[in-house]
mmCIF file of C-alpha atoms in Angstrom:
data_model
loop_
_atom_site.group_PDB
_atom_site.id
_atom_site.type_symbol
_atom_site.label_atom_id
_atom_site.label_comp_id
_atom_site.label_asym_id
_atom_site.label_seq_id
_atom_site.Cartn_x
_atom_site.Cartn_y
_atom_site.Cartn_z
ATOM 1 C CA MET C 1 169.783 95.350 119.849
ATOM 2 C CA THR C 2 169.464 91.591 120.828
ATOM 3 C CA SER C 3 166.753 91.786 123.045
ATOM 4 C CA THR C 4 167.716 90.255 126.795
ATOM 5 C CA ALA C 5 165.870 88.042 129.421
ATOM 6 C CA PRO C 6 166.915 86.649 132.864
ATOM 7 C CA ALA C 7 168.921 83.476 132.975
ATOM 8 C CA ALA C 8 166.593 81.458 133.697
ATOM 9 C CA TYR C 9 165.999 81.503 129.381
ATOM 10 C CA ALA C 10 167.244 80.159 126.674
ATOM 11 C CA GLU C 11 166.474 82.263 123.999
ATOM 12 C CA PHE C 12 165.200 80.718 120.467
ATOM 13 C CA GLU C 13 164.828 80.768 116.590
ATOM 14 C CA ALA C 14 161.833 79.477 114.831
ATOM 15 C CA GLU C 15 162.487 78.846 111.223
ATOM 16 C CA VAL C 16 158.700 79.075 108.758
ATOM 17 C CA ILE C 17 157.003 79.099 105.915
ATOM 18 C CA PRO C 18 157.827 83.114 104.450
ATOM 19 C CA GLY C 19 153.614 83.831 104.954
ATOM 20 C CA LEU C 20 153.213 82.026 107.592
ATOM 21 C CA GLU C 21 154.648 83.570 110.804
ATOM 22 C CA ALA C 22 151.688 84.413 111.942
ATOM 23 C CA VAL C 23 150.176 80.841 112.663
ATOM 24 C CA ALA C 24 153.465 80.809 113.550
ATOM 25 C CA ILE C 25 153.704 82.999 116.570
ATOM 26 C CA ASP C 26 149.920 81.459 116.636
ATOM 27 C CA GLU C 27 150.894 78.438 118.415
ATOM 28 C CA LEU C 28 154.635 79.721 120.074
ATOM 29 C CA ARG C 29 152.473 82.150 122.335
ATOM 30 C CA ARG C 30 151.427 78.407 123.218
ATOM 31 C CA HIS C 31 154.593 77.275 125.012
ATOM 32 C CA SER C 32 156.189 80.974 125.376
ATOM 33 C CA GLN C 33 155.338 83.686 127.120
ATOM 34 C CA SER C 34 157.953 86.476 125.519
ATOM 35 C CA ARG C 35 156.935 88.357 122.731
ATOM 36 C CA ILE C 36 158.054 86.943 120.085
ATOM 37 C CA ARG C 37 160.318 88.719 117.669
ATOM 38 C CA GLN C 38 159.726 88.565 113.652
ATOM 39 C CA THR C 39 163.111 89.175 112.947
ATOM 40 C CA ARG C 40 163.156 89.158 109.075
ATOM 41 C CA PRO C 41 160.899 86.881 106.842
ATOM 42 C CA GLY C 42 160.041 83.338 107.432
ATOM 43 C CA PHE C 43 162.584 83.647 110.960
ATOM 44 C CA LEU C 44 160.867 84.477 114.978
ATOM 45 C CA ARG C 45 162.600 85.137 118.333
ATOM 46 C CA PHE C 46 161.439 83.998 121.062
ATOM 47 C CA TRP C 47 162.655 83.407 124.854
ATOM 48 C CA LEU C 48 161.944 79.687 126.783
ATOM 49 C CA ALA C 49 162.228 79.165 130.456
ATOM 50 C CA GLY C 50 161.664 75.673 131.752
ATOM 51 C CA ASP C 51 161.978 71.957 129.525
ATOM 52 C CA GLU C 52 162.132 72.533 125.900
ATOM 53 C CA SER C 53 161.787 69.377 124.505
ATOM 54 C CA THR C 54 157.564 70.163 124.586
ATOM 55 C CA LEU C 55 158.787 72.912 121.003
ATOM 56 C CA ALA C 56 159.131 68.907 120.012
ATOM 57 C CA SER C 57 156.262 68.725 119.361
ATOM 58 C CA LEU C 58 155.451 72.073 117.248
ATOM 59 C CA ARG C 59 153.649 71.709 113.703
ATOM 60 C CA ALA C 60 153.362 74.963 112.294
ATOM 61 C CA VAL C 61 157.856 75.812 111.967
ATOM 62 C CA ILE C 62 159.961 74.334 109.739
ATOM 63 C CA ALA C 63 162.929 73.870 112.587
ATOM 64 C CA ILE C 64 163.999 75.890 116.739
ATOM 65 C CA TYR C 65 167.500 76.728 116.918
ATOM 66 C CA ARG C 66 168.390 77.512 120.358
ATOM 67 C CA ILE C 67 170.913 80.616 120.151
ATOM 68 C CA HIS C 68 173.943 81.047 122.454
ATOM 69 C CA ASN C 69 176.425 84.240 122.052
ATOM 70 C CA PHE C 70 179.957 84.399 121.375
ATOM 71 C CA ALA C 71 181.793 87.230 121.574
ATOM 72 C CA ILE C 72 183.779 86.819 118.724
ATOM 73 C CA PRO C 73 185.352 89.316 116.081
ATOM 74 C CA ARG C 74 184.662 86.455 113.723
ATOM 75 C CA PRO C 75 184.216 82.894 113.038
ATOM 76 C CA LYS C 76 188.017 82.082 113.056
ATOM 77 C CA ALA C 77 188.234 82.363 117.159
ATOM 78 C CA LEU C 78 186.073 79.292 116.871
ATOM 79 C CA LEU C 79 189.119 78.017 116.782
ATOM 80 C CA GLY C 80 190.348 78.755 119.656
ATOM 81 C CA HIS C 81 190.757 76.490 122.943
ATOM 82 C CA GLU C 82 188.200 78.871 125.563
ATOM 83 C CA HIS C 83 185.684 79.087 122.555
ATOM 84 C CA PHE C 84 185.933 75.889 121.000
ATOM 85 C CA THR C 85 185.351 73.790 124.039
ATOM 86 C CA ARG C 86 182.809 75.910 125.378
ATOM 87 C CA LEU C 87 181.175 75.232 121.414
ATOM 88 C CA LEU C 88 181.718 71.350 121.040
ATOM 89 C CA GLY C 89 180.132 71.740 125.013
ATOM 90 C CA ILE C 90 176.781 73.091 123.788
ATOM 91 C CA LEU C 91 176.890 70.315 120.637
ATOM 92 C CA ARG C 92 177.879 67.625 122.923
ATOM 93 C CA ALA C 93 174.462 69.263 124.674
ATOM 94 C CA ALA C 94 172.412 69.558 122.341
ATOM 95 C CA ALA C 95 172.897 65.700 120.866
ATOM 96 C CA LYS C 96 171.579 64.292 124.436
ATOM 97 C CA ARG C 97 168.521 66.084 123.981
ATOM 98 C CA PHE C 98 167.839 63.814 120.430
ATOM 99 C CA GLY C 99 165.990 60.775 121.417
ATOM 100 C CA ALA C 100 168.791 58.792 119.616
ATOM 101 C CA PRO C 101 172.787 59.246 119.434
ATOM 102 C CA PRO C 102 172.832 61.889 116.222
ATOM 103 C CA GLN C 103 175.227 59.608 112.971
ATOM 104 C CA SER C 104 176.370 63.374 111.831
ATOM 105 C CA MET C 105 176.441 66.800 111.905
ATOM 106 C CA GLY C 106 177.091 70.296 109.822
ATOM 107 C CA ILE C 107 177.672 73.550 110.180
ATOM 108 C CA ALA C 108 176.458 76.297 107.989
ATOM 109 C CA ALA C 109 177.096 80.036 107.454
ATOM 110 C CA ALA C 110 178.288 83.145 104.906
ATOM 111 C CA GLY C 111 181.654 81.681 103.542
ATOM 112 C CA SER C 112 181.466 78.358 104.450
ATOM 113 C CA GLN C 113 183.778 77.060 102.457
ATOM 114 C CA THR C 114 186.449 79.237 103.000
ATOM 115 C CA ALA C 115 189.863 77.774 104.632
ATOM 116 C CA VAL C 116 188.585 78.624 107.929
ATOM 117 C CA MET C 117 184.844 77.261 107.655
ATOM 118 C CA GLN C 118 186.105 74.344 106.698
ATOM 119 C CA ARG C 119 188.656 73.410 109.027
ATOM 120 C CA LEU C 120 186.052 74.326 112.023
ATOM 121 C CA ARG C 121 184.150 70.979 110.499
ATOM 122 C CA GLN C 122 186.417 69.455 110.031
ATOM 123 C CA GLU C 123 188.237 70.366 113.503
ATOM 124 C CA THR C 124 184.349 69.252 115.782
ATOM 125 C CA SER C 125 183.455 66.697 112.810
ATOM 126 C CA GLN C 126 186.961 64.605 114.138
ATOM 127 C CA ALA C 127 186.176 65.689 117.911
ATOM 128 C CA LEU C 128 182.629 64.256 117.911
ATOM 129 C CA GLY C 129 183.188 61.601 116.873
ATOM 130 C CA LEU C 130 180.776 63.054 113.758
ATOM 131 C CA PRO C 131 181.308 62.606 110.230
ATOM 132 C CA LEU C 132 180.125 65.661 107.921
ATOM 133 C CA ALA C 133 176.545 64.501 106.073
ATOM 134 C CA ASP C 134 176.410 64.601 102.405
ATOM 135 C CA ASP C 135 173.969 67.344 102.362
ATOM 136 C CA GLY C 136 176.139 69.983 104.068
ATOM 137 C CA LYS C 137 173.015 69.312 107.695
ATOM 138 C CA GLY C 138 173.489 66.202 109.301
ATOM 139 C CA GLU C 139 171.349 65.407 112.432
ATOM 140 C CA LEU C 140 173.016 67.704 114.544
ATOM 141 C CA PHE C 141 172.877 70.487 113.189
ATOM 142 C CA LEU C 142 175.134 74.268 113.883
ATOM 143 C CA ARG C 143 174.259 77.721 111.742
ATOM 144 C CA LEU C 144 176.677 80.174 112.564
ATOM 145 C CA ALA C 145 175.399 84.400 111.813
ATOM 146 C CA ARG C 146 176.476 87.729 112.857
ATOM 147 C CA ARG C 147 174.153 89.082 115.554
ATOM 148 C CA VAL C 148 172.449 92.285 114.233
ATOM 149 C CA ASP C 149 174.126 94.889 116.435
ATOM 150 C CA GLY C 150 177.010 94.145 115.173
ATOM 151 C CA GLY C 151 178.313 92.252 119.159
ATOM 152 C CA GLY C 152 180.388 89.016 117.900
ATOM 153 C CA TRP C 153 178.367 85.862 116.691
ATOM 154 C CA GLU C 154 175.609 83.282 116.846
ATOM 155 C CA ALA C 155 175.563 79.690 117.359
ATOM 156 C CA LEU C 156 172.459 78.307 116.551
ATOM 157 C CA VAL C 157 171.902 74.846 117.251
ATOM 158 C CA ARG C 158 168.757 73.072 115.921
ATOM 159 C CA ALA C 159 167.069 71.127 118.871
ATOM 160 C CA THR C 160 165.856 68.037 116.556
ATOM 161 C CA ALA C 161 167.696 65.571 114.827
ATOM 162 C CA SER C 162 165.670 66.259 111.656
ATOM 163 C CA PRO C 163 163.472 69.284 111.092
ATOM 164 C CA LEU C 164 160.437 69.632 112.570
ATOM 165 C CA SER C 165 158.295 69.651 109.633
ATOM 166 C CA LYS C 166 159.517 66.137 108.131
ATOM 167 C CA ARG C 167 156.575 64.028 110.207
ATOM 168 C CA ASP C 168 157.557 60.725 111.255
ATOM 169 C CA TYR C 169 154.063 59.507 109.018
ATOM 170 C CA ARG C 170 155.149 60.321 105.310
ATOM 171 C CA ALA C 171 156.466 56.856 104.725
ATOM 172 C CA VAL C 172 157.194 58.344 100.745
ATOM 173 C CA ASP C 173 158.181 61.604 99.838
ATOM 174 C CA LEU C 174 156.809 61.987 96.097
ATOM 175 C CA PRO C 175 157.287 65.315 94.223
ATOM 176 C CA GLY C 176 155.088 67.992 94.221
ATOM 177 C CA ALA C 177 154.014 66.371 98.457
ATOM 178 C CA LEU C 178 152.531 68.907 99.911
ATOM 179 C CA ASN C 179 155.467 70.624 102.476
ATOM 180 C CA ALA C 180 153.380 68.960 106.418
ATOM 181 C CA THR C 181 153.533 73.488 108.526
ATOM 182 C CA VAL C 182 152.205 74.445 104.848
ATOM 183 C CA ALA C 183 149.031 71.293 105.386
ATOM 184 C CA TYR C 184 148.479 72.589 109.079
ATOM 185 C CA ALA C 185 148.474 75.893 108.367
ATOM 186 C CA MET C 186 145.220 75.216 106.171
ATOM 187 C CA THR C 187 143.637 73.496 109.575
ATOM 188 C CA GLN C 188 144.714 76.541 111.356
ATOM 189 C CA ILE C 189 143.774 79.634 109.183
ATOM 190 C CA GLU C 190 140.125 79.525 109.104
ATOM 191 C CA ARG C 191 137.002 79.914 111.726
ATOM 192 C CA ARG C 192 136.315 76.362 111.876
ATOM 193 C CA ALA C 193 132.294 75.242 113.603
ATOM 194 C CA GLU C 194 132.180 73.393 116.914
ATOM 195 C CA ARG C 195 132.134 69.953 115.048
ATOM 196 C CA GLN C 196 132.783 70.051 111.208
ATOM 197 C CA ILE C 197 132.998 67.088 108.120
ATOM 198 C CA VAL C 198 135.766 67.892 106.493
ATOM 199 C CA VAL C 199 135.699 66.272 102.384
ATOM 200 C CA ASN C 200 139.914 66.893 100.688
ATOM 201 C CA LEU C 201 139.240 67.357 97.203
ATOM 202 C CA CYS C 202 142.346 66.083 95.308
ATOM 203 C CA SER C 203 144.233 64.482 98.970
ATOM 204 C CA GLY C 204 147.220 63.284 97.188
ATOM 205 C CA THR C 205 149.407 61.461 100.238
ATOM 206 C CA SER C 206 146.867 62.746 102.307
ATOM 207 C CA THR C 207 148.863 65.275 105.199
ATOM 208 C CA ILE C 208 146.097 67.792 105.298
ATOM 209 C CA LEU C 209 143.382 65.215 106.263
ATOM 210 C CA ILE C 210 146.520 63.705 108.994
ATOM 211 C CA GLU C 211 147.253 67.348 110.428
ATOM 212 C CA HIS C 212 143.203 67.997 110.526
ATOM 213 C CA ALA C 213 142.551 64.816 112.726
ATOM 214 C CA LEU C 214 145.976 65.533 115.021
ATOM 215 C CA ALA C 215 144.755 68.996 116.142
ATOM 216 C CA PHE C 216 140.943 67.764 115.839
ATOM 217 C CA PRO C 217 139.682 64.891 117.132
ATOM 218 C CA GLY C 218 136.420 65.351 116.520
ATOM 219 C CA ASP C 219 135.545 65.757 113.209
ATOM 220 C CA ALA C 220 134.770 63.521 110.046
ATOM 221 C CA LEU C 221 137.350 62.888 107.455
ATOM 222 C CA LEU C 222 137.634 62.287 103.877
ATOM 223 C CA ALA C 223 139.727 61.432 101.280
ATOM 224 C CA ILE C 224 138.864 62.055 97.580
ATOM 225 C CA ASP C 225 141.783 60.808 95.094
ATOM 226 C CA ASN C 226 141.467 59.795 91.645
ATOM 227 C CA CYS C 227 144.748 57.568 91.642
ATOM 228 C CA PRO C 228 145.032 54.591 93.342
ATOM 229 C CA ASP C 229 148.616 54.855 93.782
ATOM 230 C CA MET C 230 148.332 58.273 95.778
ATOM 231 C CA ILE C 231 145.291 56.379 97.738
ATOM 232 C CA ALA C 232 147.298 53.484 98.415
ATOM 233 C CA ILE C 233 150.245 55.756 100.201
ATOM 234 C CA GLY C 234 147.223 58.140 101.970
ATOM 235 C CA ARG C 235 146.343 55.287 103.892
ATOM 236 C CA GLN C 236 149.903 54.126 104.342
ATOM 237 C CA HIS C 237 150.777 57.621 105.811
ATOM 238 C CA VAL C 238 147.492 57.615 107.854
ATOM 239 C CA ARG C 239 148.042 54.069 109.284
ATOM 240 C CA ARG C 240 151.655 55.833 110.439
ATOM 241 C CA ALA C 241 149.494 58.764 111.698
ATOM 242 C CA ARG C 242 147.489 56.153 113.125
ATOM 243 C CA GLN C 243 144.346 57.315 112.125
ATOM 244 C CA SER C 244 142.825 54.873 110.455
ATOM 245 C CA ARG C 245 139.669 55.229 112.422
ATOM 246 C CA ARG C 246 139.558 58.885 111.445
ATOM 247 C CA ILE C 247 140.039 58.993 108.110
ATOM 248 C CA ALA C 248 138.533 57.250 105.493
ATOM 249 C CA HIS C 249 139.056 57.234 101.560
ATOM 250 C CA LEU C 250 137.513 57.203 98.555
ATOM 251 C CA LEU C 251 138.834 56.577 95.695
ATOM 252 C CA ALA C 252 136.657 58.431 92.590
ATOM 253 C CA ASP C 253 137.187 61.997 90.127
ATOM 254 C CA ALA C 254 137.353 64.431 93.104
ATOM 255 C CA ARG C 255 135.350 66.782 89.999
ATOM 256 C CA ARG C 256 132.055 64.369 90.406
ATOM 257 C CA ALA C 257 132.260 62.995 93.521
ATOM 258 C CA PRO C 258 129.891 60.125 94.671
ATOM 259 C CA LEU C 259 128.709 61.811 97.531
ATOM 260 C CA PRO C 260 125.138 63.476 98.683
ATOM 261 C CA ALA C 261 125.201 67.712 97.942
ATOM 262 C CA GLY C 262 125.352 70.054 101.211
ATOM 263 C CA CYS C 263 127.342 66.951 102.703
ATOM 264 C CA ALA C 264 130.390 68.824 104.100
ATOM 265 C CA ASN C 265 130.549 72.181 105.985
ATOM 266 C CA ALA C 266 134.732 72.041 106.072
ATOM 267 C CA LEU C 267 136.506 71.292 102.147
ATOM 268 C CA TYR C 268 140.678 71.629 101.761
ATOM 269 C CA ALA C 269 142.071 71.381 98.853
ATOM 270 C CA ASP C 270 146.362 71.093 96.895
ATOM 271 C CA LEU C 271 144.981 71.891 93.310
ATOM 272 C CA PRO C 272 147.598 71.106 91.205
ATOM 273 C CA PHE C 273 150.500 73.866 90.249
ATOM 274 C CA GLY C 274 150.976 71.538 86.771
ATOM 275 C CA HIS C 275 154.455 71.980 87.877
ATOM 276 C CA HIS C 276 155.276 68.329 89.765
ATOM 277 C CA LEU C 277 152.067 67.426 89.334
ATOM 278 C CA GLY C 278 149.883 68.010 86.213
ATOM 279 C CA THR C 279 149.742 71.156 82.993
ATOM 280 C CA HIS C 280 148.241 73.632 82.474
ATOM 281 C CA ALA C 281 146.153 73.116 79.937
ATOM 282 C CA ASP C 282 144.829 70.581 82.512
ATOM 283 C CA ASN C 283 143.388 73.057 85.134
ATOM 284 C CA LEU C 284 142.341 75.218 83.101
ATOM 285 C CA ALA C 285 139.239 72.684 82.773
ATOM 286 C CA LEU C 286 140.243 71.222 86.401
ATOM 287 C CA TYR C 287 139.727 74.632 88.202
ATOM 288 C CA PRO C 288 135.955 75.723 87.615
ATOM 289 C CA ALA C 289 134.755 72.240 87.513
ATOM 290 C CA LEU C 290 136.622 71.360 91.488
ATOM 291 C CA LEU C 291 135.019 74.782 92.371
ATOM 292 C CA ARG C 292 131.144 73.977 91.414
ATOM 293 C CA GLU C 293 131.067 70.219 92.729
ATOM 294 C CA ALA C 294 132.990 71.985 96.290
ATOM 295 C CA SER C 295 129.748 74.130 95.581
ATOM 296 C CA ARG C 296 127.918 71.573 95.273
ATOM 297 C CA LEU C 297 128.765 69.897 98.389
ATOM 298 C CA ALA C 298 129.635 72.221 101.792
ATOM 299 C CA MET C 299 126.489 73.325 103.190
ATOM 300 C CA ALA C 300 125.589 76.809 103.479
ATOM 301 C CA ASN C 301 128.193 79.320 104.841
ATOM 302 C CA ALA C 302 130.466 75.654 104.473
ATOM 303 C CA SER C 303 134.381 76.678 104.282
ATOM 304 C CA PHE C 304 136.526 75.866 101.344
ATOM 305 C CA VAL C 305 140.935 76.073 101.411
ATOM 306 C CA VAL C 306 142.250 75.991 98.820
ATOM 307 C CA LEU C 307 146.709 76.069 98.537
ATOM 308 C CA THR C 308 147.475 77.214 94.550
ATOM 309 C CA HIS C 309 150.290 78.480 92.335
ATOM 310 C CA GLU C 310 148.055 79.041 89.337
ATOM 311 C CA ILE C 311 147.141 82.651 91.376
ATOM 312 C CA ARG C 312 145.537 84.527 87.410
ATOM 313 C CA LEU C 313 143.747 80.823 87.023
ATOM 314 C CA MET C 314 142.058 80.780 90.554
ATOM 315 C CA ALA C 315 141.023 84.491 90.148
ATOM 316 C CA ARG C 316 138.839 83.382 86.551
ATOM 317 C CA ALA C 317 137.554 80.198 88.046
ATOM 318 C CA LEU C 318 135.870 82.232 91.148
ATOM 319 C CA ARG C 319 134.414 84.670 89.053
ATOM 320 C CA GLY C 320 131.112 83.530 89.125
ATOM 321 C CA SER C 321 131.752 81.379 91.190
ATOM 322 C CA ASP C 322 129.424 80.408 94.466
ATOM 323 C CA TRP C 323 132.998 81.481 96.663
ATOM 324 C CA ARG C 324 133.439 84.462 97.850
ATOM 325 C CA VAL C 325 137.268 84.842 99.092
ATOM 326 C CA CYS C 326 137.617 85.822 103.098
ATOM 327 C CA SER C 327 141.466 85.645 102.951
ATOM 328 C CA GLU C 328 144.114 85.333 100.213
ATOM 329 C CA THR C 329 148.196 84.564 101.793
ATOM 330 C CA THR C 330 150.887 84.232 99.344
ATOM 331 C CA ILE C 331 153.177 81.635 100.767
ATOM 332 C CA ASN C 332 157.529 80.840 99.675
ATOM 333 C CA LEU C 333 157.671 77.511 99.333
ATOM 334 C CA SER C 334 161.418 77.126 97.574
ATOM 335 C CA GLY C 335 161.233 79.849 95.542
ATOM 336 C CA LEU C 336 157.456 78.764 94.520
ATOM 337 C CA HIS C 337 155.156 81.226 95.739
ATOM 338 C CA PRO C 338 151.981 79.490 96.221
ATOM 339 C CA ARG C 339 148.798 81.728 97.505
ATOM 340 C CA LEU C 340 146.353 79.709 100.298
ATOM 341 C CA PHE C 341 142.985 81.210 99.838
ATOM 342 C CA VAL C 342 139.861 81.234 102.157
ATOM 343 C CA LEU C 343 136.687 80.789 100.572
ATOM 344 C CA ARG C 344 133.408 81.189 101.843
ATOM 345 C CA LYS C 345 130.420 79.450 100.218
ATOM 346 C CA LYS C 346 127.466 82.162 98.816
ATOM 347 C CA THR C 347 124.218 80.516 98.586
ATOM 348 C CA ALA C 348 122.659 78.552 100.720
ATOM 349 C CA ARG C 349 121.465 74.709 99.530
ATOM 350 C CA ILE C 350 119.351 72.446 100.996
ATOM 351 C CA GLY C 351 121.784 70.471 103.339
ATOM 352 C CA VAL C 352 121.480 66.977 104.084
ATOM 353 C CA GLU C 353 121.970 65.542 107.498
ATOM 354 C CA SER C 354 124.881 65.823 109.421
ATOM 355 C CA ASP C 355 125.685 62.740 109.788
ATOM 356 C CA ALA C 356 126.148 61.179 106.345
ATOM 357 C CA LEU C 357 130.008 60.541 106.200
ATOM 358 C CA ASP C 358 129.712 58.441 109.683
#
């Protein structure tokens, strides 16, 4: 049965990265006092009273949808006057909550190529005066789904004009660039010290450190990458995120960083998967070298959060290293299944003063 709540509450669905539901639930609990239910991998349901605009600040979810129930046997009934008028009212109300009027719209449903769905799209588009988006979604986006209890259909309207995973600071979106919600999860998945000095090896476009800076304003952050273009894009993103005073960039080989030993108590790496970036042959040498260098840079008991699709290679590289595995989390990224490793430094090394990167 579908759960119910007092009339003052509205029901929502959060779409999240499958495998990272626990991180999203922790964040949602700061907004909703209701029980948060996982209905299937990557989807959470909850109730909210009050201003739903606060949900636009969520960083662990891909998108938020407000749920509206229609007691209809099939979507064709939405074309009837009563239900169609109500649906248009729901969509217009959602559009008014956007920062700017939407420029396009879309409707998705099972059987989306049927004559009924094509007609519903066209009539809704015409009534709202919004063109249908080429990508099928657009800014004003509606999903239709049968209720799990069989008691009608749900209209799920995205609460924002773009997915929450699309960050404003991302001016350049490269193939293989890290999903920002995954980057946020990487900053939340490990127990943290009161103040951290953070080094991001193979930092790419700096998404991880921007998400870290926004979540933890007291830390010192350094991005290291050997590609000048990545450093330039990273700096651009950091400026757009207004974190230039917090995040420094270093053009260097992450396997031989020009930094003193024991200078960091937290490290990150989004390692090349060998798909869009790098090759498996390159990774055979890269992974062990990065683990050794991370160990050299790490203070005693430092953490190292690593994302990789090269699971077997990572397991081999970890054997005999200075790192122990605290946790492994498999996630689903558009059909790829990378794993998120939380590592802890095994052995203590002589440290340096904690202001080495200040």
